[in-house]
XYZ file of C-alpha atoms in Angstrom:
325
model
C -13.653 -19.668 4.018
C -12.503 -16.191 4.225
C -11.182 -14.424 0.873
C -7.831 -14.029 3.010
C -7.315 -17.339 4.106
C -7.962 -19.117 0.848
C -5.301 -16.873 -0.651
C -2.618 -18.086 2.044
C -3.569 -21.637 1.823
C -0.682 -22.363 -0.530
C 1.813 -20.701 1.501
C 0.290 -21.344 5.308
C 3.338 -22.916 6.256
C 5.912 -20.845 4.723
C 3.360 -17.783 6.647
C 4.028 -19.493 9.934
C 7.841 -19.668 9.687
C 8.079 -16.121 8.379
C 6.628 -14.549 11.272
C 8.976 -16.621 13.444
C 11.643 -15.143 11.540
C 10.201 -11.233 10.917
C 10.011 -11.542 15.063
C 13.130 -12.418 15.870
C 14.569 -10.183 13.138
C 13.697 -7.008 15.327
C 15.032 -8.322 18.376
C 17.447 -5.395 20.180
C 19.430 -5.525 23.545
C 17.156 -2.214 24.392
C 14.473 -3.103 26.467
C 12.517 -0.363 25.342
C 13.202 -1.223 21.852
C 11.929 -5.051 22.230
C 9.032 -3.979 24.387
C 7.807 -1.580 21.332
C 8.253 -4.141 18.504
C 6.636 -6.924 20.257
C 3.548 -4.845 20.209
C 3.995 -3.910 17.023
C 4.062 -7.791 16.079
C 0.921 -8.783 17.943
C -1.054 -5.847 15.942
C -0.406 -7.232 12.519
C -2.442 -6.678 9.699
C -3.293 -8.937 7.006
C 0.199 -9.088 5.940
C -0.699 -8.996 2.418
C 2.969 -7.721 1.639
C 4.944 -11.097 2.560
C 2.100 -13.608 0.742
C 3.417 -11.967 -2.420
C 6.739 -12.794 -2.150
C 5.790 -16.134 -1.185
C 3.338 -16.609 -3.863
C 5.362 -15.456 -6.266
C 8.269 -17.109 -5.410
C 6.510 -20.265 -5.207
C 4.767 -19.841 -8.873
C 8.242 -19.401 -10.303
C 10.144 -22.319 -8.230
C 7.498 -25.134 -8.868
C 6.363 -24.736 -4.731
C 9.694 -24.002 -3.291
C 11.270 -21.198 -1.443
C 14.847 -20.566 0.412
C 16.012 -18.427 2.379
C 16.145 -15.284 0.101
C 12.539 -15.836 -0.103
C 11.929 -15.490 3.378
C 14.807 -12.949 4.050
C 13.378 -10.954 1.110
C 9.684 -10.926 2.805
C 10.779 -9.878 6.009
C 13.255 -6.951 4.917
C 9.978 -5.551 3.115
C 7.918 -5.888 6.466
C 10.640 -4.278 8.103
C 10.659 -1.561 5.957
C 6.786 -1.124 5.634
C 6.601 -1.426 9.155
C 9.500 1.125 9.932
C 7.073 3.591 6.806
C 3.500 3.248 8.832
C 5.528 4.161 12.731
C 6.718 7.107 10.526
C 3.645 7.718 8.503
C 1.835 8.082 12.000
C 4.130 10.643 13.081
C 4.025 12.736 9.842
C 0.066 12.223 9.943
C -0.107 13.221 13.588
C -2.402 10.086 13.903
C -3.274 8.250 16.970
C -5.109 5.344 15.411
C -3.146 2.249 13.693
C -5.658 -0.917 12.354
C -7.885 0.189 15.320
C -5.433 0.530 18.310
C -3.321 3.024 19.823
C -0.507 3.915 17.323
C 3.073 4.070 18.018
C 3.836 7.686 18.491
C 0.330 7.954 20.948
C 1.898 5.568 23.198
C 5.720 6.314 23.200
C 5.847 10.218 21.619
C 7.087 11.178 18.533
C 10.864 11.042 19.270
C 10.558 7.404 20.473
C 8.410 6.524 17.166
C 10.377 8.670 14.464
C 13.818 6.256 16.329
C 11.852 2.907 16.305
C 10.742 4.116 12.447
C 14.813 4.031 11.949
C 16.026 0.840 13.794
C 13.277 -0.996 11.636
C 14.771 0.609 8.587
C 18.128 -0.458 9.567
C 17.750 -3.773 10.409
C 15.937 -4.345 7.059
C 18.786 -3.214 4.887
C 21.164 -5.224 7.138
C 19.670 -8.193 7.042
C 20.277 -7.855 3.171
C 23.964 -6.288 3.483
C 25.024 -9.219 5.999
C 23.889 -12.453 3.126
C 25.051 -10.190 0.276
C 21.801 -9.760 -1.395
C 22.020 -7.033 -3.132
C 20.013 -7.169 -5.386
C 17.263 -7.462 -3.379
C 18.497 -4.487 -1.255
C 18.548 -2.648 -4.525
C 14.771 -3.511 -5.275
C 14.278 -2.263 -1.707
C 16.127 1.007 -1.484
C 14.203 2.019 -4.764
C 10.968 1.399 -3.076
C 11.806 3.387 0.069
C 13.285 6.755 -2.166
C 9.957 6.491 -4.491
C 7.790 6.638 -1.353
C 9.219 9.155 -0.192
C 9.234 11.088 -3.255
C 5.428 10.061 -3.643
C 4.814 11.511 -0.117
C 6.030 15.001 -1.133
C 4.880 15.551 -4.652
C 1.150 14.614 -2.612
C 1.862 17.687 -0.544
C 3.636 19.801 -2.765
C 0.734 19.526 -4.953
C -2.135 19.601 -2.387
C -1.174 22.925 -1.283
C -1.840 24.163 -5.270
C -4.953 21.544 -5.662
C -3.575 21.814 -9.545
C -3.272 17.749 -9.913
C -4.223 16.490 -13.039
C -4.431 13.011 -13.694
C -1.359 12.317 -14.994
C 0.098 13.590 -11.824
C -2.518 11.266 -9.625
C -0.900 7.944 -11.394
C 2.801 9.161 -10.421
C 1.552 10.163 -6.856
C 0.220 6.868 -6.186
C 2.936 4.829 -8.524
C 4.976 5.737 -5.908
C 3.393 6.042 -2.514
C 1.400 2.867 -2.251
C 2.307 0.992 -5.582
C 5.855 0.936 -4.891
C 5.806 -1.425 -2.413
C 3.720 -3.733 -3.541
C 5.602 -3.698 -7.068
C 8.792 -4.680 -5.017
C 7.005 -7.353 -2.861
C 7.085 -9.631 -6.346
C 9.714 -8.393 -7.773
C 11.701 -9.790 -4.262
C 9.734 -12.852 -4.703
C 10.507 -13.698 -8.319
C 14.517 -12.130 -7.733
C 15.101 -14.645 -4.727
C 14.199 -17.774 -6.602
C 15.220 -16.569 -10.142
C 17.736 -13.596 -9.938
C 18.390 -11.752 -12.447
C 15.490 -13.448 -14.723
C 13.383 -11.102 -16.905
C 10.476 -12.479 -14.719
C 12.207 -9.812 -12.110
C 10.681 -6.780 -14.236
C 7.560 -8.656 -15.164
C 6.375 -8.762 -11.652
C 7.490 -5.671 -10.619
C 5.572 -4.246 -13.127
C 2.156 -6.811 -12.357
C 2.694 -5.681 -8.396
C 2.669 -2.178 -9.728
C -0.714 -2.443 -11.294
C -2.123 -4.153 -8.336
C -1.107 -1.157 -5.997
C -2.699 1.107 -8.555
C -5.837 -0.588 -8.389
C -5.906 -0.950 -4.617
C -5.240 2.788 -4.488
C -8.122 3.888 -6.978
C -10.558 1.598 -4.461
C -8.726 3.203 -1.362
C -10.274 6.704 -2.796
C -13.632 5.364 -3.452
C -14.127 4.355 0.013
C -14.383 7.957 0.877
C -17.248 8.228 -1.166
C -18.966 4.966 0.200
C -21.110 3.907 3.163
C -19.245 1.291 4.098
C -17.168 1.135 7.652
C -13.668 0.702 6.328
C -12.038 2.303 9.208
C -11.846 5.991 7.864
C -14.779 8.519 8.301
C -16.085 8.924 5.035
C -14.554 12.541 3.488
C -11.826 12.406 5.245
C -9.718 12.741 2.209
C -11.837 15.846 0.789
C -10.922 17.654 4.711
C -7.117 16.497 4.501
C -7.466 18.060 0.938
C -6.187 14.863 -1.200
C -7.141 14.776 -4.611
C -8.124 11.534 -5.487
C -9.354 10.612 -9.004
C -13.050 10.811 -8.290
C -12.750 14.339 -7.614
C -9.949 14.912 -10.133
C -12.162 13.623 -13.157
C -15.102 15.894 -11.807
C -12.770 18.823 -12.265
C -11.626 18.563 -15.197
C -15.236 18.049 -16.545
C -17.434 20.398 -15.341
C -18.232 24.015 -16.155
C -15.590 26.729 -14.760
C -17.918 28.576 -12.147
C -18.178 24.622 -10.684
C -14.533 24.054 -10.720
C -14.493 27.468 -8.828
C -17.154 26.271 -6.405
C -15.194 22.543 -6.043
C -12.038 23.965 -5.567
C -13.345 27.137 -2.679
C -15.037 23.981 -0.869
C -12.430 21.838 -0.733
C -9.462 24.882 0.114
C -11.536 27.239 2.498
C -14.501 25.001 3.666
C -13.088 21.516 4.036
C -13.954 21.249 7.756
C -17.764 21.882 7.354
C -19.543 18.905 7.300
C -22.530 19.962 5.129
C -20.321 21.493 2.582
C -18.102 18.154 2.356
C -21.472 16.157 1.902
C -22.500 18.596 -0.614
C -18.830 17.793 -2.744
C -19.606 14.265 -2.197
C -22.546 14.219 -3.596
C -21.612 16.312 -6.628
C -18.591 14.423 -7.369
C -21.076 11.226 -7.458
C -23.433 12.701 -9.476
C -21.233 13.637 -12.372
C -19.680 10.306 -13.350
C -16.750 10.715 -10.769
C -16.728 7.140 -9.169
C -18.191 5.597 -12.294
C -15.121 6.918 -13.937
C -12.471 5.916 -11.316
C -14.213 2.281 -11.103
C -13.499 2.070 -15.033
C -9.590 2.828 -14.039
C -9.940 0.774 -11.544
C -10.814 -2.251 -13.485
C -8.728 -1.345 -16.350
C -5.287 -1.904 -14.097
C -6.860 -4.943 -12.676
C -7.288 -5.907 -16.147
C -3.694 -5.633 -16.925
C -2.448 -7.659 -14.173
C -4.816 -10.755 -14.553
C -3.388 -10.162 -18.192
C 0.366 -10.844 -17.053
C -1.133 -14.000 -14.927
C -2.083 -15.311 -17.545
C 1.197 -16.107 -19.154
C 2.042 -18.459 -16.764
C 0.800 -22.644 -16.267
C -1.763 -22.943 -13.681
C -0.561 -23.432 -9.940
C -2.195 -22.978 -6.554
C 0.037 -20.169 -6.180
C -0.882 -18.362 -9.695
C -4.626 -19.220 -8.367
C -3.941 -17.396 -5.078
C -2.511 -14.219 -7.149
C -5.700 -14.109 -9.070
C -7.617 -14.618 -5.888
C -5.410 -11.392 -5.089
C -6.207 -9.213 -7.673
C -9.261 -10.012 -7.254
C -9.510 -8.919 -3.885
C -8.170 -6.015 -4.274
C -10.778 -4.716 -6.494
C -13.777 -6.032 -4.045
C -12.731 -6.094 -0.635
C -15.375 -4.370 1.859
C -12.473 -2.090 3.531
């Protein structure tokens, strides 16, 4: 059995009504509109997102859910889903999980509106059952994105990122999200509860981790999807690179940073940065992060009885750290 599927074994069921739900919660009286998000619902990914509310909501209410649970899962696929159509746009990307993206079928304007009704109808669907705490959990998520989006490019233009900087970045851009997928799961079944915080903060790590493994890929040989160095020509730092900076000898930094500024587009030269970043302890260095926030998380895990669904998180973690793309 796939990784995946034994993760949402304890929550198959709970899966299956969701997506009935997350469906119908986009439906519009715009043709257009409904034609657009039904493709965007048959090109799902592994909806990682929703299994942690699920799973976490589930740990905390002995197997049980209601329907904060479920309206707290899809609000956040709503709003990751309205973040990617956008994302796509800002990226000028034409690709999404291996088809045809939004914006390369419909245009920009079309995606950047579609982008907003998904946004909208997430944060109504929590203003119309008066949760608002979980539209609070939410609306943080969405402002620290953001604000992760444009320190990334604010500082990429400088390529002055030290680590410390890194963590925030990606705190923020890809953490963020997860950190509020079980915090929503543990607020719908026990609002209020410290447990809230707790697994914001164990969602948090996880998104760190999956980040750190995101920027290894580009080192790897693996197909994952991305060319490898495609982060090295968009100029992202990522903390392979950002370790080799910071310990190497100043006529290399100088020779790091010209490559990856002025010659980020020639192949050889991006092999050449690859290859040096490998060879001085760069990935051995991020893997150590890596496993360090992994670490952490199995740590918080571990306060809790055993469960199929606290079995399923560690699966998760787990994952995280070894999965192939």
């Amino acid at each position: 059995m796939k990784t995946i599927s034994k993760i949402k074994l304890p929550v198959e069921k709970e899966m299956e009504l969701f997506e009935k739900k997350f469906s119908s919660s986009m439906s519009s009286r715009v043709a257009l509109l409904n034609r657009i998000t039904h493709f965007i619902v048959n090109r799902k990914g592994k909806q990682m997102r929703p299994m942690f509310v699920f799973l976490v909501a589930k740990m905390f209410a002995e197997g049980k859910v209601n329907e904060r649970t479920y309206r707290g899962a899809t609000v956040i696929e709503l709003i990751h889903t309205a973040t990617l159509v956008h994302d796509d746009v800002v990226d000028d990307s034409n690709r999404r999980r291996g088809f045809f993206s939004i914006n390369a079928l419909w245009k920009n304007k079309i995606a950047v509106l579609v982008g907003d009704y998904l946004l909208s109808k997430g944060l109504l669907l929590s203003i119309d059952n008066d949760d608002f705490d979980l539209l609070k959990i939410i609306s943080v998520a969405v402002r620290e994105m953001s604000e992760g989006e444009l320190l990334q490019i604010e500082k990429a233009r400088r390529l002055d990122i030290t680590e410390d900087v890194y963590y925030e970045i990606i705190r923020q851009k890809t953490a963020t999200l997860i950190a509020a997928c079980c915090s929503l799961g543990a607020a719908s079944v026990k609002p209020g509860s410290e447990e809230v915080e707790k697994m914001r903060y164990f969602g948090e790590l996880i998104g760190m981790a999956f980040q750190i493994k995101d920027d290894l890929f580009d080192y790897g040989q693996e197909k994952i999807g991305k060319p490898t160095g495609i982060d090295i020509k968009e100029q992202k730092m990522t903390l392979p690179l950002i370790y080799v900076l910071n310990h190497v000898s100043p006529k290399e930094k100088a020779w790091l940073i010209n490559s990856v500024k002025n010659h980020n587009k020639d192949k050889k030269r991006v092999n050449e940065v690859i290859a040096f970043v490998k060879d001085n302890g760069g990935l051995q260095y991020a893997v150590t992060r890596m496993k360090k926030f992994q670490e952490e998380a199995l740590q918080i895990l571990n306060e809790y009885p055993d469960s199929p669904y606290k079995d399923s998180l560690v699966l998760m973690v787990d994952y995280v750290i070894d999965r192939k793309k």
